[in-house]
GROMACS .gro file of C-alpha atoms in nm:
model
  319
    1MET     CA    1   2.337   7.323  -1.736
    2GLY     CA    2   2.378   7.647  -1.935
    3HIS     CA    3   2.128   7.795  -2.179
    4VAL     CA    4   1.784   7.642  -2.161
    5HIS     CA    5   1.655   7.596  -2.517
    6ARG     CA    6   1.309   7.758  -2.557
    7VAL     CA    7   1.063   7.569  -2.773
    8VAL     CA    8   0.753   7.767  -2.872
    9VAL     CA    9   0.455   7.568  -2.990
   10LEU     CA   10   0.216   7.764  -3.218
   11ALA     CA   11  -0.141   7.629  -3.187
   12LEU     CA   12  -0.358   7.716  -3.480
   13ASP     CA   13  -0.734   7.695  -3.524
   14GLY     CA   14  -0.835   7.335  -3.577
   15VAL     CA   15  -0.520   7.196  -3.413
   16TYR     CA   16  -0.489   6.826  -3.357
   17PRO     CA   17  -0.477   6.767  -2.976
   18PHE     CA   18  -0.245   6.468  -2.992
   19GLU     CA   19   0.023   6.646  -3.193
   20LEU     CA   20  -0.020   6.964  -2.988
   21GLY     CA   21   0.102   6.781  -2.686
   22ILE     CA   22   0.400   6.610  -2.846
   23PRO     CA   23   0.660   6.887  -2.802
   24SER     CA   24   0.583   6.942  -2.433
   25ARG     CA   25   0.584   6.564  -2.368
   26VAL     CA   26   0.912   6.493  -2.553
   27PHE     CA   27   1.121   6.806  -2.482
   28GLY     CA   28   0.976   6.823  -2.135
   29ALA     CA   29   1.128   6.482  -2.055
   30ALA     CA   30   1.483   6.608  -2.118
   31ASP     CA   31   1.560   6.701  -1.755
   32GLY     CA   32   1.526   7.080  -1.788
   33ARG     CA   33   1.728   7.115  -2.106
   34TYR     CA   34   1.422   7.271  -2.283
   35GLU     CA   35   1.151   7.510  -2.187
   36VAL     CA   36   0.830   7.457  -2.378
   37VAL     CA   37   0.567   7.728  -2.409
   38THR     CA   38   0.251   7.728  -2.620
   39CYS     CA   39   0.098   8.023  -2.792
   40THR     CA   40  -0.170   8.119  -3.037
   41VAL     CA   41  -0.178   8.387  -3.307
   42ASP     CA   42  -0.387   8.627  -3.092
   43GLY     CA   43  -0.347   8.487  -2.741
   44ARG     CA   44  -0.700   8.357  -2.741
   45PRO     CA   45  -0.819   7.998  -2.706
   46VAL     CA   46  -0.834   7.788  -3.022
   47ARG     CA   47  -1.074   7.516  -3.111
   48THR     CA   48  -0.925   7.179  -3.185
   49ASN     CA   49  -1.039   6.938  -3.452
   50SER     CA   50  -1.210   6.746  -3.170
   51ASP     CA   51  -1.504   6.852  -2.952
   52PHE     CA   52  -1.314   7.095  -2.726
   53SER     CA   53  -1.106   7.409  -2.733
   54VAL     CA   54  -0.775   7.480  -2.565
   55HIS     CA   55  -0.670   7.782  -2.368
   56VAL     CA   56  -0.304   7.885  -2.372
   57GLU     CA   57  -0.101   8.120  -2.154
   58HIS     CA   58   0.076   8.309  -2.432
   59GLY     CA   59   0.018   8.522  -2.739
   60PRO     CA   60   0.237   8.559  -3.048
   61GLU     CA   61   0.490   8.776  -2.865
   62VAL     CA   62   0.671   8.464  -2.730
   63LEU     CA   63   0.758   8.362  -3.089
   64ALA     CA   64   1.026   8.632  -3.079
   65THR     CA   65   1.196   8.449  -2.791
   66ALA     CA   66   1.202   8.104  -2.956
   67ASP     CA   67   1.506   7.890  -3.025
   68THR     CA   68   1.277   7.638  -3.196
   69VAL     CA   69   0.922   7.684  -3.317
   70VAL     CA   70   0.700   7.378  -3.359
   71ILE     CA   71   0.374   7.406  -3.552
   72PRO     CA   72   0.140   7.112  -3.499
   73PRO     CA   73  -0.107   7.008  -3.767
   74PHE     CA   74  -0.454   7.149  -3.809
   75ASP     CA   75  -0.776   7.030  -3.971
   76THR     CA   76  -0.740   6.976  -4.348
   77SER     CA   77  -1.047   7.186  -4.414
   78LEU     CA   78  -0.850   7.490  -4.300
   79ILE     CA   79  -0.553   7.443  -4.530
   80THR     CA   80  -0.503   7.736  -4.768
   81ARG     CA   81  -0.246   7.843  -5.027
   82GLU     CA   82  -0.203   8.184  -4.863
   83VAL     CA   83  -0.109   8.281  -4.507
   84PRO     CA   84  -0.362   8.503  -4.325
   85PRO     CA   85  -0.213   8.844  -4.237
   86ALA     CA   86  -0.222   8.797  -3.861
   87LEU     CA   87  -0.047   8.460  -3.890
   88ALA     CA   88   0.204   8.603  -4.137
   89GLY     CA   89   0.286   8.872  -3.886
   90ALA     CA   90   0.333   8.622  -3.608
   91LEU     CA   91   0.570   8.411  -3.821
   92ALA     CA   92   0.767   8.722  -3.916
   93SER     CA   93   0.854   8.768  -3.546
   94VAL     CA   94   1.041   8.433  -3.532
   95PRO     CA   95   1.416   8.502  -3.487
   96ALA     CA   96   1.628   8.446  -3.798
   97GLY     CA   97   1.842   8.179  -3.627
   98ALA     CA   98   1.550   7.977  -3.484
   99ARG     CA   99   1.462   7.632  -3.606
  100VAL     CA  100   1.113   7.587  -3.744
  101VAL     CA  101   0.946   7.247  -3.733
  102SER     CA  102   0.613   7.144  -3.888
  103ILE     CA  103   0.413   6.836  -3.819
  104CYS     CA  104   0.179   6.696  -4.085
  105THR     CA  105  -0.052   6.958  -4.238
  106ALA     CA  106   0.160   7.243  -4.094
  107ALA     CA  107   0.400   7.187  -4.389
  108PHE     CA  108   0.136   7.359  -4.601
  109LEU     CA  109   0.169   7.669  -4.383
  110LEU     CA  110   0.549   7.673  -4.410
  111ALA     CA  111   0.518   7.632  -4.787
  112ALA     CA  112   0.258   7.912  -4.823
  113ALA     CA  113   0.485   8.134  -4.607
  114GLY     CA  114   0.780   8.071  -4.841
  115LEU     CA  115   0.985   7.896  -4.575
  116LEU     CA  116   1.022   7.582  -4.787
  117ASP     CA  117   1.129   7.750  -5.110
  118GLY     CA  118   1.425   7.563  -5.254
  119ARG     CA  119   1.417   7.306  -4.970
  120PRO     CA  120   1.329   6.941  -4.940
  121ALA     CA  121   1.020   6.866  -4.730
  122THR     CA  122   0.757   6.610  -4.636
  123THR     CA  123   0.403   6.597  -4.515
  124HIS     CA  124   0.137   6.332  -4.455
  125TRP     CA  125   0.142   6.092  -4.749
  126ALA     CA  126  -0.233   6.127  -4.798
  127LEU     CA  127  -0.190   6.499  -4.871
  128ALA     CA  128   0.116   6.467  -5.094
  129ARG     CA  129  -0.068   6.504  -5.425
  130VAL     CA  130  -0.239   6.826  -5.320
  131PHE     CA  131   0.089   6.963  -5.181
  132GLN     CA  132   0.273   6.888  -5.503
  133GLN     CA  133  -0.003   7.052  -5.707
  134TRP     CA  134  -0.004   7.367  -5.497
  135PHE     CA  135   0.373   7.394  -5.444
  136PRO     CA  136   0.549   7.224  -5.740
  137HIS     CA  137   0.868   7.422  -5.672
  138ILE     CA  138   0.921   7.239  -5.336
  139ALA     CA  139   1.104   6.904  -5.346
  140LEU     CA  140   0.844   6.698  -5.158
  141ASP     CA  141   0.929   6.343  -5.040
  142PRO     CA  142   0.599   6.187  -4.940
  143ASP     CA  143   0.752   5.856  -4.826
  144VAL     CA  144   0.967   5.956  -4.525
  145LEU     CA  145   0.892   6.027  -4.163
  146PHE     CA  146   1.069   6.358  -4.151
  147VAL     CA  147   1.312   6.579  -4.332
  148ASP     CA  148   1.586   6.773  -4.156
  149ASP     CA  149   1.709   7.065  -4.364
  150GLY     CA  150   1.905   7.232  -4.088
  151ASP     CA  151   1.695   7.516  -3.957
  152VAL     CA  152   1.371   7.396  -4.111
  153LEU     CA  153   1.231   7.048  -4.044
  154THR     CA  154   0.910   6.890  -4.172
  155SER     CA  155   0.750   6.568  -4.056
  156ALA     CA  156   0.466   6.341  -4.154
  157GLY     CA  157   0.147   6.276  -3.962
  158ALA     CA  158   0.074   6.187  -3.596
  159ALA     CA  159   0.358   5.984  -3.435
  160SER     CA  160   0.621   6.124  -3.672
  161GLY     CA  161   0.598   6.433  -3.458
  162VAL     CA  162   0.747   6.225  -3.176
  163ASP     CA  163   1.019   6.104  -3.415
  164VAL     CA  164   1.123   6.454  -3.524
  165CYS     CA  165   1.126   6.590  -3.167
  166LEU     CA  166   1.337   6.297  -3.050
  167HIS     CA  167   1.563   6.357  -3.349
  168LEU     CA  168   1.618   6.712  -3.231
  169VAL     CA  169   1.693   6.600  -2.877
  170ARG     CA  170   1.946   6.350  -3.016
  171LYS     CA  171   2.093   6.620  -3.242
  172ASP     CA  172   2.123   6.868  -2.955
  173HIS     CA  173   2.232   6.637  -2.674
  174GLY     CA  174   2.327   6.294  -2.815
  175THR     CA  175   2.185   5.944  -2.804
  176GLU     CA  176   2.211   5.890  -2.425
  177ILE     CA  177   1.978   6.182  -2.347
  178ALA     CA  178   1.747   6.097  -2.642
  179ASN     CA  179   1.726   5.735  -2.523
  180CYS     CA  180   1.634   5.852  -2.174
  181VAL     CA  181   1.366   6.074  -2.316
  182ALA     CA  182   1.232   5.791  -2.524
  183ARG     CA  183   1.219   5.562  -2.220
  184ALA     CA  184   1.033   5.826  -2.022
  185CYS     CA  185   0.782   5.866  -2.303
  186VAL     CA  186   0.764   5.491  -2.362
  187VAL     CA  187   0.836   5.522  -2.735
  188PRO     CA  188   1.094   5.367  -2.968
  189PRO     CA  189   1.421   5.560  -2.929
  190TRP     CA  190   1.513   5.550  -3.296
  191ARG     CA  191   1.313   5.578  -3.611
  192ASP     CA  192   1.526   5.740  -3.880
  193GLY     CA  193   1.379   6.020  -4.084
  194GLY     CA  194   1.418   5.821  -4.403
  195GLN     CA  195   1.201   5.536  -4.276
  196ALA     CA  196   0.878   5.476  -4.468
  197GLN     CA  197   0.570   5.669  -4.344
  198TYR     CA  198   0.351   5.367  -4.369
  199ILE     CA  199   0.385   4.993  -4.413
  200GLU     CA  200   0.151   4.816  -4.652
  201GLN     CA  201   0.088   4.521  -4.417
  202PRO     CA  202   0.184   4.647  -4.069
  203VAL     CA  203   0.025   4.362  -3.875
  204PRO     CA  204   0.108   4.016  -4.005
  205GLU     CA  205  -0.144   3.734  -3.968
  206THR     CA  206  -0.145   3.597  -3.619
  207SER     CA  207  -0.052   3.253  -3.750
  208ALA     CA  208   0.258   3.387  -3.927
  209ASN     CA  209   0.604   3.377  -3.773
  210GLY     CA  210   0.749   3.722  -3.734
  211THR     CA  211   1.102   3.860  -3.744
  212ALA     CA  212   1.113   4.014  -3.398
  213ALA     CA  213   1.318   3.734  -3.246
  214THR     CA  214   1.566   3.752  -3.528
  215ARG     CA  215   1.596   4.132  -3.490
  216GLN     CA  216   1.672   4.085  -3.120
  217TRP     CA  217   1.930   3.818  -3.201
  218ALA     CA  218   2.088   4.055  -3.456
  219LEU     CA  219   2.114   4.330  -3.197
  220GLU     CA  220   2.291   4.089  -2.962
  221ASN     CA  221   2.535   3.997  -3.239
  222LEU     CA  222   2.601   4.326  -3.420
  223ARG     CA  223   2.974   4.267  -3.426
  224GLU     CA  224   2.920   3.970  -3.666
  225PRO     CA  225   2.879   4.020  -4.042
  226LEU     CA  226   2.513   3.907  -4.027
  227THR     CA  227   2.434   3.832  -4.389
  228LEU     CA  228   2.078   3.816  -4.517
  229ALA     CA  229   2.114   3.441  -4.547
  230GLU     CA  230   2.212   3.413  -4.177
  231LEU     CA  231   1.920   3.628  -4.070
  232ALA     CA  232   1.678   3.428  -4.275
  233GLY     CA  233   1.828   3.107  -4.145
  234HIS     CA  234   1.780   3.220  -3.784
  235ALA     CA  235   1.417   3.304  -3.866
  236ARG     CA  236   1.376   2.969  -4.044
  237MET     CA  237   1.250   3.135  -4.355
  238SER     CA  238   1.356   3.148  -4.719
  239LEU     CA  239   1.551   3.458  -4.819
  240ARG     CA  240   1.253   3.594  -5.016
  241THR     CA  241   1.000   3.529  -4.742
  242PHE     CA  242   1.226   3.683  -4.474
  243ALA     CA  243   1.299   3.997  -4.678
  244ARG     CA  244   0.927   4.043  -4.751
  245ARG     CA  245   0.811   3.983  -4.393
  246PHE     CA  246   1.092   4.199  -4.255
  247GLY     CA  247   0.980   4.489  -4.477
  248GLU     CA  248   0.618   4.441  -4.372
  249GLU     CA  249   0.707   4.458  -4.005
  250VAL     CA  250   0.982   4.719  -4.006
  251GLY     CA  251   0.922   4.930  -4.311
  252MET     CA  252   1.275   4.891  -4.457
  253SER     CA  253   1.513   4.628  -4.584
  254PRO     CA  254   1.716   4.414  -4.336
  255GLY     CA  255   2.038   4.568  -4.466
  256ARG     CA  256   1.926   4.919  -4.410
  257TRP     CA  257   1.793   4.835  -4.064
  258LEU     CA  258   2.131   4.677  -3.968
  259ILE     CA  259   2.317   4.988  -4.075
  260GLN     CA  260   2.087   5.203  -3.862
  261GLN     CA  261   2.135   4.986  -3.557
  262ARG     CA  262   2.512   4.981  -3.607
  263VAL     CA  263   2.528   5.359  -3.637
  264ALA     CA  264   2.309   5.397  -3.326
  265ARG     CA  265   2.532   5.163  -3.128
  266ALA     CA  266   2.847   5.337  -3.254
  267ARG     CA  267   2.706   5.677  -3.146
  268HIS     CA  268   2.634   5.538  -2.798
  269LEU     CA  269   2.987   5.409  -2.765
  270LEU     CA  270   3.138   5.735  -2.895
  271GLU     CA  271   2.944   5.920  -2.625
  272SER     CA  272   2.991   5.686  -2.336
  273THR     CA  273   3.343   5.534  -2.381
  274ASP     CA  274   3.694   5.624  -2.474
  275PHE     CA  275   3.734   5.326  -2.705
  276PRO     CA  276   3.935   5.399  -3.026
  277VAL     CA  277   3.733   5.435  -3.339
  278ASP     CA  278   3.868   5.110  -3.485
  279ASP     CA  279   3.756   4.920  -3.175
  280ILE     CA  280   3.410   5.070  -3.187
  281ALA     CA  281   3.388   4.983  -3.558
  282ALA     CA  282   3.473   4.619  -3.478
  283GLN     CA  283   3.217   4.608  -3.190
  284VAL     CA  284   2.926   4.733  -3.404
  285GLY     CA  285   3.007   4.522  -3.709
  286PHE     CA  286   3.148   4.783  -3.946
  287GLY     CA  287   3.482   4.607  -3.942
  288THR     CA  288   3.709   4.904  -3.994
  289GLY     CA  289   3.730   5.260  -3.874
  290THR     CA  290   3.709   5.376  -4.237
  291SER     CA  291   3.376   5.200  -4.280
  292LEU     CA  292   3.245   5.352  -3.958
  293ARG     CA  293   3.351   5.699  -4.066
  294GLN     CA  294   3.173   5.658  -4.395
  295HIS     CA  295   2.849   5.534  -4.244
  296LEU     CA  296   2.849   5.792  -3.967
  297HIS     CA  297   2.917   6.068  -4.214
  298THR     CA  298   2.632   5.948  -4.434
  299ALA     CA  299   2.396   5.933  -4.135
  300ILE     CA  300   2.470   6.259  -3.962
  301GLY     CA  301   2.741   6.435  -4.163
  302VAL     CA  302   3.022   6.432  -3.914
  303THR     CA  303   3.331   6.221  -3.831
  304PRO     CA  304   3.348   6.004  -3.519
  305LEU     CA  305   3.602   6.236  -3.359
  306ALA     CA  306   3.384   6.540  -3.429
  307TYR     CA  307   3.082   6.361  -3.287
  308ARG     CA  308   3.270   6.262  -2.975
  309ARG     CA  309   3.396   6.615  -2.924
  310THR     CA  310   3.048   6.754  -2.956
  311PHE     CA  311   2.889   6.524  -2.700
  312ARG     CA  312   3.180   6.451  -2.464
  313GLY     CA  313   3.418   6.741  -2.505
  314VAL     CA  314   3.715   6.512  -2.526
  315PRO     CA  315   4.064   6.630  -2.614
  316ALA     CA  316   4.172   6.620  -2.976
  317ASP     CA  317   4.438   6.356  -2.911
  318ILE     CA  318   4.175   6.088  -2.828
  319ARG     CA  319   4.124   5.877  -3.136
   0.00000   0.00000   0.00000
């Protein structure tokens, strides 16, 4: 399989147990493509923000061997504007080419360490005001699930840690592997980083009709234009009611959701078939290869051919 990517998880005092386990659970489901090890700043056990402590096998020396470092969140009472010397020393040992990922409150640590200077970032929406007051020079977006700035990624609270780890699996190995990991973890395979952190009314009244059936119908008919009027008609709602309820349930507009699903389907076909780009564009509802190229480039910054080469190693003459 080649190089096994090493993910080092840095557990800090007050760590949240749920998020601490996310990297091992997600990357560990990728059939040996990643090795996940957990360390602390001094090699000693750390107390969690719950009623127990955790013992780990490694000290800070393993940070020097990391391809990716993930820092889970820690109790808000322990957030500071400065990095303690021992922790600063540990972070200094991370290789220059390694990715660094924060979940939730760990963005404060990256900011204090100067790792977010001049970069976009996010953190839990409830902490956004404090973050912006402390670090006004950082371009914080408090509304998104995660921000990928290449070698530094920041994510919001709790389950967004799953999203950012799945995103990295998809980025490293493509949608097929990421989907397999998602199935193993029993989580949604795709929540784009730009999706809203929270939904104002996440659970509609039980007497209300939802949009789930229409979303499933749309997935089965992606090759069709699928206008908002058609979606609303399928759901037997007015345009306004459908758009509002869709946003409440999904956290984004129907149009944006459709584009995400079409891009995801196109990526799957690019990885798993030799279909020409124009044929794939027609199958996923983009109509033309030009449209597919534009949407794929907007989503992940590459052309269909470059994407196919990366994840399938196909010859350059396949179009």
